[in-house]
Short mmCIF file of C-alpha atoms in Angstrom, two decimals:
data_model
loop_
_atom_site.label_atom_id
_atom_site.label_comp_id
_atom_site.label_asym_id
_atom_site.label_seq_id
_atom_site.Cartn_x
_atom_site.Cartn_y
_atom_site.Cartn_z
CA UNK N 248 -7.72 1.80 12.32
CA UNK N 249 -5.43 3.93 10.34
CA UNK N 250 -2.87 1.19 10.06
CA UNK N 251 -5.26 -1.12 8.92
CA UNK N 252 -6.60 1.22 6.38
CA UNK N 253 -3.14 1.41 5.18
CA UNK N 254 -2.89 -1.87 4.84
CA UNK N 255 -5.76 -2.42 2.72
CA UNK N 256 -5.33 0.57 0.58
CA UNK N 257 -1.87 -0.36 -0.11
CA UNK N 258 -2.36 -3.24 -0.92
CA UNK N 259 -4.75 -2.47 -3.59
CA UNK N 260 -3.09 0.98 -4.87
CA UNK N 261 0.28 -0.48 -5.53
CA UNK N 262 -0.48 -4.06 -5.81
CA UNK N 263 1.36 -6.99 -3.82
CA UNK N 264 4.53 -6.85 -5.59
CA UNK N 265 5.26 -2.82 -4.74
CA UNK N 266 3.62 -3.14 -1.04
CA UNK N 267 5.96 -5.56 -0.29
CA UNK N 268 8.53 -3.64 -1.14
CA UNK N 269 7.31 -0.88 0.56
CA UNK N 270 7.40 -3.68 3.75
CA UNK N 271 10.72 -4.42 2.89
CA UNK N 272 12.53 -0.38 3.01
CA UNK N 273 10.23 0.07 6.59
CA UNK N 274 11.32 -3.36 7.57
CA UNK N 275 15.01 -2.40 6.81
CA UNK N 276 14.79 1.30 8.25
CA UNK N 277 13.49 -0.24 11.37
CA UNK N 278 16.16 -2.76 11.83
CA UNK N 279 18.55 -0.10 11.52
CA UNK N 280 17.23 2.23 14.06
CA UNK N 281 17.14 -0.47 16.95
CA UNK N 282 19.41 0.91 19.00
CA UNK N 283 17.53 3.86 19.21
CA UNK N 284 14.08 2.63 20.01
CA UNK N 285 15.17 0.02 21.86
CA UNK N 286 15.79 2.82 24.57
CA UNK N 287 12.21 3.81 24.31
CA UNK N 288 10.90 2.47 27.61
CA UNK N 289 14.39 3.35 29.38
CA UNK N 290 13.88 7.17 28.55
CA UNK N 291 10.10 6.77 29.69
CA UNK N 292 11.40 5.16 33.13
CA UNK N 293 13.75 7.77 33.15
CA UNK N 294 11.88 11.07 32.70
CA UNK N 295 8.46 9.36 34.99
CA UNK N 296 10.88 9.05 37.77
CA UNK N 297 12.47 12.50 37.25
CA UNK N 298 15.82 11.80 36.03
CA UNK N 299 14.87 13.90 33.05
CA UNK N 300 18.93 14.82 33.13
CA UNK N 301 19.89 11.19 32.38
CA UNK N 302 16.90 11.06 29.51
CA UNK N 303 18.99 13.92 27.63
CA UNK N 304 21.87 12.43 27.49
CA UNK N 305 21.05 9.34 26.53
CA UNK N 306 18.75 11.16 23.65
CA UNK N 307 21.44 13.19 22.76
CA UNK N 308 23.96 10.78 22.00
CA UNK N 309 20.89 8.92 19.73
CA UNK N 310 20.86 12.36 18.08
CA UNK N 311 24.45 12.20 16.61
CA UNK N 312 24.09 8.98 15.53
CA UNK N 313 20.63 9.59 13.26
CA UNK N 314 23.16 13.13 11.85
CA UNK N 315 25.41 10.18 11.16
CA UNK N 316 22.94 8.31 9.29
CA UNK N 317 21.46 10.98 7.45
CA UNK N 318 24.45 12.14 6.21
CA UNK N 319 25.18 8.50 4.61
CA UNK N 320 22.25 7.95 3.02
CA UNK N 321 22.25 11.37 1.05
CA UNK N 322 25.29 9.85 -0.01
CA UNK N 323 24.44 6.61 -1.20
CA UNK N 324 21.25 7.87 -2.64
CA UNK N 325 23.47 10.29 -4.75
CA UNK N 326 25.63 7.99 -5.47
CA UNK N 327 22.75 5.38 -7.14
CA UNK N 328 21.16 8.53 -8.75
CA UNK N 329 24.71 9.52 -10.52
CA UNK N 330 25.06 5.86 -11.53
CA UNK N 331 20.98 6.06 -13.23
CA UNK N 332 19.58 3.44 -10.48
CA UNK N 333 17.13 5.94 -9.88
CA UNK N 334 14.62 3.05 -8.30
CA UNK N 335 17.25 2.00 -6.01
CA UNK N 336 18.35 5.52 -4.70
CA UNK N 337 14.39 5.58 -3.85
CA UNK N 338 14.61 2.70 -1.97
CA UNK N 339 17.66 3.88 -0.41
CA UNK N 340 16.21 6.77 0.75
CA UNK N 341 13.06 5.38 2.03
CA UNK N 342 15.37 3.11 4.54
CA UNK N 343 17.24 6.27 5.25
CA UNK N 344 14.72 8.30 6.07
CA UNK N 345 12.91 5.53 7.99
CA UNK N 346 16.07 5.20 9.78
CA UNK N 347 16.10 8.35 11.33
CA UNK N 348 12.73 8.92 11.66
CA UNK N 349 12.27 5.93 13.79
CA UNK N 350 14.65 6.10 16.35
CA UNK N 351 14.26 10.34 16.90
CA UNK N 352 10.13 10.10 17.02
CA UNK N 353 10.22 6.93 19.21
CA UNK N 354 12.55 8.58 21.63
CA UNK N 355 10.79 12.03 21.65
CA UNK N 356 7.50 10.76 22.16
CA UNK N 357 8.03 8.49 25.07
CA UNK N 358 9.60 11.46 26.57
CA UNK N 359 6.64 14.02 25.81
CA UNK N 360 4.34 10.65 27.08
CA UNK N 361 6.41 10.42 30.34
CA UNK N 362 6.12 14.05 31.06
CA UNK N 363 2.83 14.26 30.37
CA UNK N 364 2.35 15.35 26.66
CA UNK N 365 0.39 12.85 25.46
CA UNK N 366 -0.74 14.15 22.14
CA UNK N 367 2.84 14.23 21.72
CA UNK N 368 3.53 11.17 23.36
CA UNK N 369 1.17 9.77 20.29
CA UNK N 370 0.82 12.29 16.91
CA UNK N 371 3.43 11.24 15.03
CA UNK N 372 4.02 7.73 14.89
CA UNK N 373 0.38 6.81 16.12
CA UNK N 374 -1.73 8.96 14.04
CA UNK N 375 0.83 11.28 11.59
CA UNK N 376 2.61 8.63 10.02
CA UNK N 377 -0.17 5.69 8.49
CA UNK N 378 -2.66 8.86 7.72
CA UNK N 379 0.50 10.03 5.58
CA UNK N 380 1.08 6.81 4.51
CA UNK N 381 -2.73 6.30 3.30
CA UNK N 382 -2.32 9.74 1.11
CA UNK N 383 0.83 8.87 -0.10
CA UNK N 384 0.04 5.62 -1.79
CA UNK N 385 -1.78 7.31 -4.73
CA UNK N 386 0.46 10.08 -5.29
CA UNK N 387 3.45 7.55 -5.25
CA UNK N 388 2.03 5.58 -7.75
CA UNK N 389 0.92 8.79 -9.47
CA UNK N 390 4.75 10.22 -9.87
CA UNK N 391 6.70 7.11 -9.68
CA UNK N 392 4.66 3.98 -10.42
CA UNK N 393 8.00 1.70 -10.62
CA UNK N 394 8.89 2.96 -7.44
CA UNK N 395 5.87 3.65 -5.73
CA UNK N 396 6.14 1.45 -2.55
CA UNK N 397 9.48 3.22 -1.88
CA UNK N 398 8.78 6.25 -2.71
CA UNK N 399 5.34 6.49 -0.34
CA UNK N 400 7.49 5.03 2.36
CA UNK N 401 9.86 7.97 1.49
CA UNK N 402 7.02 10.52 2.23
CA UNK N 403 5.30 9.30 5.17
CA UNK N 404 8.95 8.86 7.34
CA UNK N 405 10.18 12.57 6.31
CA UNK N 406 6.99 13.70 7.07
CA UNK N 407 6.83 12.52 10.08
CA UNK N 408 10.13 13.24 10.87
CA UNK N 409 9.43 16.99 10.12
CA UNK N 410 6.43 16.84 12.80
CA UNK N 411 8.68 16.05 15.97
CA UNK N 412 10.31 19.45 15.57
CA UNK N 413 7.71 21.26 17.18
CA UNK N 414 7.50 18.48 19.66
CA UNK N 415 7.95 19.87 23.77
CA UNK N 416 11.22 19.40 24.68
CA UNK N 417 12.16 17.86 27.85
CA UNK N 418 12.34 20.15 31.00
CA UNK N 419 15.57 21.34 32.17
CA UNK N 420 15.77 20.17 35.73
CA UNK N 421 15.94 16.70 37.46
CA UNK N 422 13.56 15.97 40.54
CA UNK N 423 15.51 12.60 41.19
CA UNK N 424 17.43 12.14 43.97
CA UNK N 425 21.15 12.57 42.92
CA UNK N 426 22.54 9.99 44.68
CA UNK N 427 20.24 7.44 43.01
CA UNK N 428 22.38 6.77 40.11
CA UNK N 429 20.73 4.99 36.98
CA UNK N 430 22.89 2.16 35.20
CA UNK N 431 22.02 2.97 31.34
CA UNK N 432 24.61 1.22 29.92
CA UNK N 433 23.58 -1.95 30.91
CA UNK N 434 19.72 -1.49 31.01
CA UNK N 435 21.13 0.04 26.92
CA UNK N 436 22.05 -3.57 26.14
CA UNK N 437 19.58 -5.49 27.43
CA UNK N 438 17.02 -3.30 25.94
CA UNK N 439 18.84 -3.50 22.53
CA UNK N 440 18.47 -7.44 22.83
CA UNK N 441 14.69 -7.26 23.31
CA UNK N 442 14.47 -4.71 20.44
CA UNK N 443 16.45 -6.81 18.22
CA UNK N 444 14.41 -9.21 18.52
CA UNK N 445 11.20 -7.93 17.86
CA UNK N 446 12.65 -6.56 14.72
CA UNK N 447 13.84 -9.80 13.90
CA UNK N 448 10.39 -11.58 14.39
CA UNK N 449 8.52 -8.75 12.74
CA UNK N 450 10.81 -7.29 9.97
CA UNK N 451 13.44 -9.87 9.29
CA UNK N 452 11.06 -12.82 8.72
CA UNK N 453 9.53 -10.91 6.34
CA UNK N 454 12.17 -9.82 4.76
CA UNK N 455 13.71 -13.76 4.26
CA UNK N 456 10.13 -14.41 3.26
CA UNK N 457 10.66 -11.71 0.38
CA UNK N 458 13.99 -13.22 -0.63
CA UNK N 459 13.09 -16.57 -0.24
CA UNK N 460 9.68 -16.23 -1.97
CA UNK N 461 9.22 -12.97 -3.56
CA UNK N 462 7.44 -9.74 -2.64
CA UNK N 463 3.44 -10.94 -2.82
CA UNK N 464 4.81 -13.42 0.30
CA UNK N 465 5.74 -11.02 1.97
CA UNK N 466 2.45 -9.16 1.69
CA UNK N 467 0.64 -12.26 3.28
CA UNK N 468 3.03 -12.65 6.13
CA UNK N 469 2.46 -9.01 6.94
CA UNK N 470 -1.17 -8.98 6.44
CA UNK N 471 -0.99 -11.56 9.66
CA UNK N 472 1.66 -9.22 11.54
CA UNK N 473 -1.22 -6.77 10.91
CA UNK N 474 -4.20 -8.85 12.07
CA UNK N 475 -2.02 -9.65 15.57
CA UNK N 476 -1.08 -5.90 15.94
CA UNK N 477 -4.50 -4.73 15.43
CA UNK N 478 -6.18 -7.38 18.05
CA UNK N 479 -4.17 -6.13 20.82
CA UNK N 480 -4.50 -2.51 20.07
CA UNK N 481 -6.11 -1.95 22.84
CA UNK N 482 -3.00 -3.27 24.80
CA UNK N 483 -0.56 -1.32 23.11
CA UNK N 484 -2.67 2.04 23.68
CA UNK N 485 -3.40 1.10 27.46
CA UNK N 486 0.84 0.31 28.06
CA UNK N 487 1.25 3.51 25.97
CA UNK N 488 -1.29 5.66 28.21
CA UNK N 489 -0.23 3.76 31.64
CA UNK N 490 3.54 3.95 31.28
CA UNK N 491 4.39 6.82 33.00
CA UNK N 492 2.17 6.21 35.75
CA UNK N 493 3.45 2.48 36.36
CA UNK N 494 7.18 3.55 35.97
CA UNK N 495 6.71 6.24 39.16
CA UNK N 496 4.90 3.98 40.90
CA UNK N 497 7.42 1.51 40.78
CA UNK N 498 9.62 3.83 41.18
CA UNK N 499 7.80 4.96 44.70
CA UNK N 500 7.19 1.03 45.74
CA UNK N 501 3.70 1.04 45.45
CA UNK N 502 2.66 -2.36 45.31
CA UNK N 503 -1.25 -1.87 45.04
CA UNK N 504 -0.88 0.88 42.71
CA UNK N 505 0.99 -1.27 40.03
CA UNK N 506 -1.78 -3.82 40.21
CA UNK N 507 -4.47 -2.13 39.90
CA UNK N 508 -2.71 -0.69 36.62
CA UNK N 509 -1.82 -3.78 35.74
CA UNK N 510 -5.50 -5.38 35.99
CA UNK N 511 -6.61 -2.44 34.03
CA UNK N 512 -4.33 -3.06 30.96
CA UNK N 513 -5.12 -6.89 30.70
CA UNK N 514 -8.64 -6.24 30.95
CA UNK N 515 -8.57 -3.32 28.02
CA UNK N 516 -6.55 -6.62 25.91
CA UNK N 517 -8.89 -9.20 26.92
CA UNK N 518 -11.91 -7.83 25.82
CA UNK N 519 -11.30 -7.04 22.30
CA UNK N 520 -7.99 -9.70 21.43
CA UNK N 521 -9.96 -12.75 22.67
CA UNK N 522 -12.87 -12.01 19.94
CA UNK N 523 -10.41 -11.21 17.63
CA UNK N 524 -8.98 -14.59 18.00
CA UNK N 525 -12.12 -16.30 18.33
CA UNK N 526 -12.78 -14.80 14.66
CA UNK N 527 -9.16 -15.69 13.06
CA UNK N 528 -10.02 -19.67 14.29
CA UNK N 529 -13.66 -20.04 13.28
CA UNK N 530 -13.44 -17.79 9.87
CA UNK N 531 -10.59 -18.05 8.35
CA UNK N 532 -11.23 -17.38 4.98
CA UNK N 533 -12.98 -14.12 6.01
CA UNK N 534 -9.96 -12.75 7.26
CA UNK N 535 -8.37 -13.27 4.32
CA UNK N 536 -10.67 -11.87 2.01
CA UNK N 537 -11.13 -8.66 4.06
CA UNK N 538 -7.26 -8.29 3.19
CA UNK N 539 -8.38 -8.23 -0.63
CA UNK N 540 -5.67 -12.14 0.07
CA UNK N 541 -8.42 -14.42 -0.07
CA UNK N 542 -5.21 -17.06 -0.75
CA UNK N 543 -3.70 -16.73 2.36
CA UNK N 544 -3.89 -20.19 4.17
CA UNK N 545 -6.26 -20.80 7.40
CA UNK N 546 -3.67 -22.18 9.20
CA UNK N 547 -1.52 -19.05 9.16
CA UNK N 548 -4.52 -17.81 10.36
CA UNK N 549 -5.02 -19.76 12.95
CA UNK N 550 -1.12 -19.76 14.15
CA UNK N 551 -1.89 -15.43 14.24
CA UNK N 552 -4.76 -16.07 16.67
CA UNK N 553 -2.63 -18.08 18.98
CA UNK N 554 0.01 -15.05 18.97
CA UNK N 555 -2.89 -12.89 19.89
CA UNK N 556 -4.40 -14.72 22.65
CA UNK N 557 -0.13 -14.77 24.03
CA UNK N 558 0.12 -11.56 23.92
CA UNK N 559 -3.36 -10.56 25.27
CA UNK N 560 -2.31 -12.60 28.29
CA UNK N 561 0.53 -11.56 28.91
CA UNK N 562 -0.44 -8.35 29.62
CA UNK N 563 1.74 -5.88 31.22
CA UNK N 564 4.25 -8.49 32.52
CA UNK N 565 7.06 -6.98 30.15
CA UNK N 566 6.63 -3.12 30.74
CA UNK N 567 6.40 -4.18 34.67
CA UNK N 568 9.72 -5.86 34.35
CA UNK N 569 11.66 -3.16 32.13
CA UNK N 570 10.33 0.01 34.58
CA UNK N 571 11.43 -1.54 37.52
CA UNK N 572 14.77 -2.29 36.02
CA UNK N 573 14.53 -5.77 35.10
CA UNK N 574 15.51 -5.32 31.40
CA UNK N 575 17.84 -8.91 31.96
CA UNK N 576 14.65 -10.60 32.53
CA UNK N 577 13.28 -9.67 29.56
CA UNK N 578 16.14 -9.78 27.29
CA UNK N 579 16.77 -13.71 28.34
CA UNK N 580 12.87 -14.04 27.54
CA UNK N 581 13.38 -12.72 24.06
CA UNK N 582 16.33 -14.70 23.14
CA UNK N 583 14.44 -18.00 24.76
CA UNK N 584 11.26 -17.09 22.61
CA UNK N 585 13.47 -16.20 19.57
CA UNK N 586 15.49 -19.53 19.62
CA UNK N 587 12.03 -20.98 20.15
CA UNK N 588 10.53 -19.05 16.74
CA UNK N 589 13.52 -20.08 14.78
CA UNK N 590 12.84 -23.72 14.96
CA UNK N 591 9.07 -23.43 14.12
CA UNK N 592 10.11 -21.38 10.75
CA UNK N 593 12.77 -23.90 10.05
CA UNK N 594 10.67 -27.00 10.85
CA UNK N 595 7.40 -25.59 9.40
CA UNK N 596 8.38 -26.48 5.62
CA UNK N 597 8.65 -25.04 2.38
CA UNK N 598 5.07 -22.74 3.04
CA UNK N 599 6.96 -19.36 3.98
CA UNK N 600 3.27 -17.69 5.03
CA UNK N 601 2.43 -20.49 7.59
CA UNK N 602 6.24 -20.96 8.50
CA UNK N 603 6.66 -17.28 9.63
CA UNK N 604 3.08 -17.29 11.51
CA UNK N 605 4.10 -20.60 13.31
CA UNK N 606 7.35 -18.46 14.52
CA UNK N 607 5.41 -15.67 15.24
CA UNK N 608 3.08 -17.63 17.41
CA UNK N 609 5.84 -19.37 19.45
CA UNK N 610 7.70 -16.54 20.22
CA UNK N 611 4.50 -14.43 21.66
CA UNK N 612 3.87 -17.65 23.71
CA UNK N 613 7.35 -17.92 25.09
CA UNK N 614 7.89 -14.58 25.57
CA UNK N 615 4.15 -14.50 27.74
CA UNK N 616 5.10 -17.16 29.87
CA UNK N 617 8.41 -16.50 30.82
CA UNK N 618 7.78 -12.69 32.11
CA UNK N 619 4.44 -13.51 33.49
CA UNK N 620 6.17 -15.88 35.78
CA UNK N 621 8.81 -13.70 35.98
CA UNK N 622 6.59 -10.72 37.16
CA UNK N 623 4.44 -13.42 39.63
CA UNK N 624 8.37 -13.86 40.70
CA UNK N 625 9.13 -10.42 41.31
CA UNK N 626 6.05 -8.48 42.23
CA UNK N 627 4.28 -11.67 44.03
CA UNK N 628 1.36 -10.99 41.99
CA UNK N 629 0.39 -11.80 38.29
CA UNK N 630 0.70 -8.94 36.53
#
């Protein structure tokens, strides 16, 4: 709910031209910080199973690469501020700061989820960061009105940032078993394929939409981004809540135990994606005009509800896959579904809004039917 009401205030606080460039600095801060989150599930498999050793590492060496990127973009925003691009140094910063923020919180909350924190496991991105993001709006466009979408993205990733300092920190002692050694290098890359991928469908489309079309297209595409993300909410929160759970007991081999978790999180997606859906193909134009876009097109629309239902069906197939070490599986799933996407938004035509929900749409449905065969595959049930 809070992301939605961030989307709508936005929206009609800064107007489409700023929002969209406040897309466009969390779209690029995002992109940059893949190879952080992209070990989000690893360190969740890794710290469930008690191989909270490993998990430090791996979170350490993330740590010296977001000093690395701090340090650069004080830099560069200095640089732009000594030069009098003071709008620019804004934006700078607001990718910077996203940047950092992204990768650290991701990785410290999936390990305060996996050991049990989950207020943790869920304050900061969840909750901290689009109530920020609401507030900061009008005092953006209060202090810096040609700047205001950078500038709010600015405060709500600093922020939130700030908040993961008095975040739990991981316990010192591993309950693994010590000769059970964990490959993280290559469960790194393949998990850094699948990550750079999502980005790609959710932050670069929009960001070739923006160059390609200007700033108010890329507040439609991510008005339908929005619409898909908040229709399987209910997904998201369930994978979130069930993660560490399903990682130990695949971890432990119990069969019946990861499909009765798995039955659970479809049905949570089910229930409130399929109306969703039902809504996005029969009323359009209502859709829209919640946004405060009645222009955007009913066939984007449309192509959003068929990435909902995808994903809604899909279920837990992916997070099955990547806890039980199968992060190949998924990464050949994502480049399938993102070869797949390209060709819709190339083939689409010259409407960038419908183009990017048509590529949308195809990957979700790729992506859904390769793992959910994969998992039927794997765990000889469909999960």
């Amino acid at each position: 709910m809070l992301v939605l009401a961030g989307l709508l205030v936005g929206l009609r606080i800064l107007g489409a031209d700023q929002f969209g460039i406040s897309v466009m600095a969390l779209a690029a801060g995002q992109l940059i910080a893949f190879p952080a989150t992209a070990q989000e599930r690893l360190v969740v498999r890794l710290v469930a199973q008690g191989d909270s050793a490993t998990a430090r590492n791996l979170m350490a060496r993330m740590n010296s690469a977001a000093i690395l990127a701090a340090l650069a973009t004080i830099a560069i925003s200095l640089g732009m501020l000594i030069l009098g691009r003071s709008g620019l140094a804004i934006f700078v910063a607001a990718v910077g700061a996203t940047a950092v923020s992204s990768g650290l919180v991701a990785l410290r909350q999936s390990a305060n989820r996996a050991s049990g924190h989950l207020f943790w496991g869920q304050w900061p991105n969840e909750v901290l960061r689009p109530a920020v993001t609401v507030l900061a709006y009008p005092v953006a466009q209060a202090l810096v009105p040609g700047a205001s979408g950078s500038a709010s993205v600015l405060m709500a990733s600093s922020l939130t940032l700030g908040s993961v300092l008095f975040a739990p920190r991981l316990p010192d002692r591993s309950s693994a078993d010590p000769s059970v050694v964990t490959d993280t290098g290559s469960a790194t890359l393949s998990l850094m394929v699948v990550s750079a991928v999502a980005l790609a469908i959710e932050r670069v489309y929009p960001l070739s939409v923006g160059a390609l079309g200007g700033a108010a297209s890329v507040a439609i595409l991510t008005v339908l981004l929005r619409v898909i993300q908040m229709a399987n909410f209910t997904q998201s929160f369930a994978i979130f809540y069930y993660s560490p759970a399903l990682a130990a007991a695949v971890g432990h081999g119990e069969q019946g135990q990861v499909k009765r978790i798995a039955r659970r999180v479809r049905a949570f997606s089910v229930v409130v994606a399929f109306p969703v859906a039902v809504i996005c193909v029969a009323f359009p134009g209502s859709v829209g005009e919640l946004a405060g876009l009645p222009e955007i097109d009913g066939l984007a629309i449309r192509l959003a509800a068929v990435a909902i239902v995808a994903q809604a069906i899909g279920g837990p197939s992916q997070i099955s896959l990547i806890l039980s070490g199968r992060e190949s599986i998924a990464a050949k799933a994502y480049v399938a579904g993102a070869a797949g996407s390209l060709f819709a938004y190339i083939s689409v035509g010259p409407d960038l809004a419908i183009g990017g929900a048509a590529a949308v749409a195809v990957a979700f449905s790729v992506w859904s039917a390769i793992m959910m065969l994969s998992a039927r595959y794997h765990f000889k049930s469909w999960l």
